Tab-separated table of C-alpha atoms in Angstrom:
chain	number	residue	atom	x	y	z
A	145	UNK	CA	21.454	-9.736	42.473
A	146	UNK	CA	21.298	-5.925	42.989
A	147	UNK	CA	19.753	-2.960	41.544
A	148	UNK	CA	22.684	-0.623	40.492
A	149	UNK	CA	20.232	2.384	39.945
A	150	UNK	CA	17.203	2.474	42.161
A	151	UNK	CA	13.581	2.229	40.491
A	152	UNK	CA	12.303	6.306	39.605
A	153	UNK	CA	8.751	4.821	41.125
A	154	UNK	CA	10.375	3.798	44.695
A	155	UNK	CA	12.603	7.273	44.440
A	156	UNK	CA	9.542	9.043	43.826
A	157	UNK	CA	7.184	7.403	46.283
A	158	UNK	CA	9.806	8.169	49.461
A	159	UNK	CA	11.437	11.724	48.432
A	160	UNK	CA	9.308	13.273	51.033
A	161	UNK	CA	11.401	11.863	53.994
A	162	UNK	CA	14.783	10.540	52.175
A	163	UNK	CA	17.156	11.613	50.062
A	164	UNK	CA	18.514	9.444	46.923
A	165	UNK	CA	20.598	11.997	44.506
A	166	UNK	CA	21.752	15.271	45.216
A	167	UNK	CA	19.548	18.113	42.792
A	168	UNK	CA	22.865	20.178	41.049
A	169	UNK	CA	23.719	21.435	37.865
A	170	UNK	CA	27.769	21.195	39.244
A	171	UNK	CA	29.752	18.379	38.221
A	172	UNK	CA	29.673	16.782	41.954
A	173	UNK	CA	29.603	13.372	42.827
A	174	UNK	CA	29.162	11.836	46.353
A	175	UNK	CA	30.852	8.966	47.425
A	176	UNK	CA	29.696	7.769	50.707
A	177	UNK	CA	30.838	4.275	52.803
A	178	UNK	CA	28.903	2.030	54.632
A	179	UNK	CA	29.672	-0.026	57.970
A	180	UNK	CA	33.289	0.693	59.080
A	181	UNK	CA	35.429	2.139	60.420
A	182	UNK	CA	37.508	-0.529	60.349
A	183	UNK	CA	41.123	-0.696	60.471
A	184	UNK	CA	42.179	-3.371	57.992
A	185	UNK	CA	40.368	-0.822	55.267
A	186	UNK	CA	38.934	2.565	56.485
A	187	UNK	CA	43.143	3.913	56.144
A	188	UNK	CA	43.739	2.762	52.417
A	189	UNK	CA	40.010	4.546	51.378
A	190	UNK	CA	41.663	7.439	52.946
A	191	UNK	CA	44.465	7.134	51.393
A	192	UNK	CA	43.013	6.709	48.083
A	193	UNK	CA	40.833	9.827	48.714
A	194	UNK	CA	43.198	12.204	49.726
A	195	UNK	CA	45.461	11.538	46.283
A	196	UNK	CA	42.285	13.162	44.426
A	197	UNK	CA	41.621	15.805	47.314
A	198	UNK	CA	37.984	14.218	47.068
A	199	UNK	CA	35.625	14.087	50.729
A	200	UNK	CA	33.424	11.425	51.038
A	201	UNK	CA	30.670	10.459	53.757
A	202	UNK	CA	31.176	7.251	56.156
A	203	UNK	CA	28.194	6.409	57.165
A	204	UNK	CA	29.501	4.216	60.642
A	205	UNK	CA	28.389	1.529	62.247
A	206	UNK	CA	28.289	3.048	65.637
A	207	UNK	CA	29.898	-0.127	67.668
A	208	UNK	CA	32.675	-0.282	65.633
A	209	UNK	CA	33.140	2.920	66.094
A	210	UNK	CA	33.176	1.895	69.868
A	211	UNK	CA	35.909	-0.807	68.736
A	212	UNK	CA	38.289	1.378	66.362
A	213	UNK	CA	38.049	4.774	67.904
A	214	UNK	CA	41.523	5.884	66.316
A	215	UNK	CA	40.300	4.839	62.824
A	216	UNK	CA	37.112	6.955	63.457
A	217	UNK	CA	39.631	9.728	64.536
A	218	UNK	CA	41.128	9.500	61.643
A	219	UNK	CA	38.442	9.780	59.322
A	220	UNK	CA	37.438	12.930	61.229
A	221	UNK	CA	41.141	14.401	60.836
A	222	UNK	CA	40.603	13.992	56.966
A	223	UNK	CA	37.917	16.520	56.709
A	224	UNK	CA	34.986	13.491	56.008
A	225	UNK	CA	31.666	13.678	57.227
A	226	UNK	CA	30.160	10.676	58.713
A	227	UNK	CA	26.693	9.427	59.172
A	228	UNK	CA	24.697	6.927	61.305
A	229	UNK	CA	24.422	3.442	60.139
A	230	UNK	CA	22.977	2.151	63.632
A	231	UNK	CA	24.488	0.661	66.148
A	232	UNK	CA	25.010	-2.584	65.130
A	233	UNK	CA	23.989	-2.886	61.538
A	234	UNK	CA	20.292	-4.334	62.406
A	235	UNK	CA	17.315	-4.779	59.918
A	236	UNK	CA	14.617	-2.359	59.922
A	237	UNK	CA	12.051	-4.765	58.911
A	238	UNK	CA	12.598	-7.477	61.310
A	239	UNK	CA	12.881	-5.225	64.678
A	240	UNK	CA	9.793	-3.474	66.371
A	241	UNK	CA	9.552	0.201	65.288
A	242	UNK	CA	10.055	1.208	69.268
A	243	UNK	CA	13.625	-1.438	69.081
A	244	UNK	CA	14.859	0.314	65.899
A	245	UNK	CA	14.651	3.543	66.885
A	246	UNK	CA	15.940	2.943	69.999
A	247	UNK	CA	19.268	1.124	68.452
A	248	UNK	CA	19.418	4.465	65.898
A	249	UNK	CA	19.294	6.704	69.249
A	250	UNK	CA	22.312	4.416	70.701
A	251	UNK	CA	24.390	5.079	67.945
A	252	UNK	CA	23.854	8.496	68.008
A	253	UNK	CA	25.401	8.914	71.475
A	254	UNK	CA	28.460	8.006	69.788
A	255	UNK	CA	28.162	9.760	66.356
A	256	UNK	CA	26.982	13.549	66.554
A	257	UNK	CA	25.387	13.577	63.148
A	258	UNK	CA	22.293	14.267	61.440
A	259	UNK	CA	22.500	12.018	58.705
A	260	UNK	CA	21.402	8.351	58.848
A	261	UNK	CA	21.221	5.375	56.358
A	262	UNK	CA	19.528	2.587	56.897
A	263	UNK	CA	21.508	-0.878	57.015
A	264	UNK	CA	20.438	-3.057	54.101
A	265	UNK	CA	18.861	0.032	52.750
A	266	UNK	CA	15.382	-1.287	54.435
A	267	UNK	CA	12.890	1.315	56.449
A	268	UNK	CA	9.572	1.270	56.001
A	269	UNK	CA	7.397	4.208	55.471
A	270	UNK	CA	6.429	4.974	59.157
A	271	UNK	CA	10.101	4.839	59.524
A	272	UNK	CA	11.039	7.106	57.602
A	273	UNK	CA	8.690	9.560	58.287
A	274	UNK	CA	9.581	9.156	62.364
A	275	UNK	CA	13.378	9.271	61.661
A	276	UNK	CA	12.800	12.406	59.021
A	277	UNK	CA	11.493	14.388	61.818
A	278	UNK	CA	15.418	14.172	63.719
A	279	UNK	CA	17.631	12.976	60.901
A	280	UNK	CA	18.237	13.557	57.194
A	281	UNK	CA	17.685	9.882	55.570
A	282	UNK	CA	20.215	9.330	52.534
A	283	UNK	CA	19.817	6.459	50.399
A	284	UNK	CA	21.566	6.480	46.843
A	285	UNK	CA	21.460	7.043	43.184
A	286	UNK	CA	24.499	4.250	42.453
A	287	UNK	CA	25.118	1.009	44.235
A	288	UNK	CA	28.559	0.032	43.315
A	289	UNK	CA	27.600	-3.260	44.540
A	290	UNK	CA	31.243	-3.635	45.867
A	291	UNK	CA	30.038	-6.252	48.385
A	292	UNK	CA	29.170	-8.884	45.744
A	293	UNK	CA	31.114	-11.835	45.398
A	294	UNK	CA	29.436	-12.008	41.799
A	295	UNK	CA	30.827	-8.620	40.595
A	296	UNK	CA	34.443	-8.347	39.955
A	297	UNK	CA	36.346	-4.768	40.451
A	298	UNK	CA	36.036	-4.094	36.739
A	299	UNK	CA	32.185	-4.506	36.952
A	300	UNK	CA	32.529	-2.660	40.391
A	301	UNK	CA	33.883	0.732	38.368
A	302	UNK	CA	31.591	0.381	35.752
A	303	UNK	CA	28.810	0.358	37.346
A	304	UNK	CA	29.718	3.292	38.640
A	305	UNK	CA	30.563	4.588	35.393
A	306	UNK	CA	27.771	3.968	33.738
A	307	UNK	CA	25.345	5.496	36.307
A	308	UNK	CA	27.203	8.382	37.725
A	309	UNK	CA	25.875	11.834	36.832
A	310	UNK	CA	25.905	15.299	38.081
A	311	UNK	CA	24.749	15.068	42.441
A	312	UNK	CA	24.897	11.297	42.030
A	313	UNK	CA	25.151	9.626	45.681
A	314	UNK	CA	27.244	6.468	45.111
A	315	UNK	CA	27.569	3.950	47.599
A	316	UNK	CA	30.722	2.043	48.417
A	317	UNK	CA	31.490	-0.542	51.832
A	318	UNK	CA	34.375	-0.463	54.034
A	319	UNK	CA	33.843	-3.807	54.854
A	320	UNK	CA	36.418	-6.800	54.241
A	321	UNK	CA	34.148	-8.656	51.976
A	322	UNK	CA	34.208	-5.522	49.964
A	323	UNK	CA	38.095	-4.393	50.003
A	324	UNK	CA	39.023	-5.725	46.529
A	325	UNK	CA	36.618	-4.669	44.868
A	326	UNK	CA	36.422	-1.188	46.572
A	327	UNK	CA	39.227	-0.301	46.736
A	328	UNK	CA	39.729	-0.687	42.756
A	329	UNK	CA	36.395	0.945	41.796
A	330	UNK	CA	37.409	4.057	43.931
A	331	UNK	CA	40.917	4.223	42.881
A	332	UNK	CA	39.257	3.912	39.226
A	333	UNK	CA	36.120	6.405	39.651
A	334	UNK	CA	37.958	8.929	41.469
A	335	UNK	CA	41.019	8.916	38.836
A	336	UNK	CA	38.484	8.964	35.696
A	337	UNK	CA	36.011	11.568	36.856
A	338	UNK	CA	38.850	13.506	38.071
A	339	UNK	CA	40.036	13.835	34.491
A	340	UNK	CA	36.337	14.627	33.265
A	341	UNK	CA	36.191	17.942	35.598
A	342	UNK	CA	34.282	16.436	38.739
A	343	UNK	CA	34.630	17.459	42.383
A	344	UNK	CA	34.048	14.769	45.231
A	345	UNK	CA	32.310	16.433	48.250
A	346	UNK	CA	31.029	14.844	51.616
A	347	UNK	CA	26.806	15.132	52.112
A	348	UNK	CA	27.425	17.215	54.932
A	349	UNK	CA	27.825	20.420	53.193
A	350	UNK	CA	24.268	19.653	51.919
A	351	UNK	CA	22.244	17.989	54.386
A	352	UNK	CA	23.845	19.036	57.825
């Protein structure tokens, strides 16, 4: 079970130190990707965004960067941005604030960025207003909830379509338990907003 929009009360309550939705009148949508690179998926994303000329933000799991340094490469030769999604995908909630940090500052001696998303989406205020102070936090507006085994690709794309509006930060996974249903919904998304007018532009031209 998953929230495909997140609650207006918990946006509201945290927009001091992170980000959910881009503020633009431009039809602009963000698609960002969460805990690659990896090389049995990261390639066919790119792929898949390079037909539409669309960038997108890959928000890396910093060890796997360590692992896959070509695929990383790669994404960088495409024009992306990427982000830091720790170093090894740990839960805010269940490490010390001093041990979180700590694993975000790791992760950063791999990936020179300024962005950072939580894994799991979980930070807790004093968090967030620590990491605010060196990173920009981005959360989402749309979880595609591509990692499911629940959702199918169809219900993948339309939650996407159904939520997606003007600055919308959508989230998508490069992970194999989400490669079906990814790679569908973004093949899908990018094709139909595509025909509605819509650009598809990485978070670093905004946040960076």
């Amino acid at each position: 079970m998953y929230l495909v929009k997140p609650p207006h009360i918990i946006r509201k309550l945290s927009e001091k130190y992170i980000h959910w939705q881009v503020k633009t009148n431009e039809k602009v949508l963000y698609f960002t990707f969460d805990d690659g690179p990896i090389p049995e998926l990261t390639p066919k994303a790119l792929k898949i965004l390079d037909k539409y000329n669309a960038k997108a933000t890959f928000f890396m799991v910093a060890d796997n960067v360590r692992k896959h340094p070509d695929v990383y490469q790669q994404v960088m030769d495409a024009g992306h941005a990427i982000g830091n999604h720790s170093y090894n995908h740990v839960k805010g909630w269940k490490l010390s604030n001093e041990e979180y940090y700590s694993n975000i500052a790791k992760a950063s001696d791999l990936l020179n960025t300024k962005l950072f998303r939580p894994p799991y989406g979980q930070i807790s205020p004093s968090q967030a207003k620590h990491l605010a102070k060196d990173y920009n936090i981005i959360m989402w507006s749309v979880l595609s909830g591509d990692y499911d085994k629940n959702t199918s690709p169809e219900q993948c794309f339309n939650n996407i379509l159904r939520k997606a509006k003007n600055g919308s930060i959508i989230v998508m996974h490069d992970n194999l338990k989400a490669e079906e249903n990814m790679l569908f919904a973004l093949e899908e998304s990018l094709k139909h907003f595509s025909q509605l007018g819509y650009r598809f532009d990485s978070l670093a031209n905004i946040y960076e």
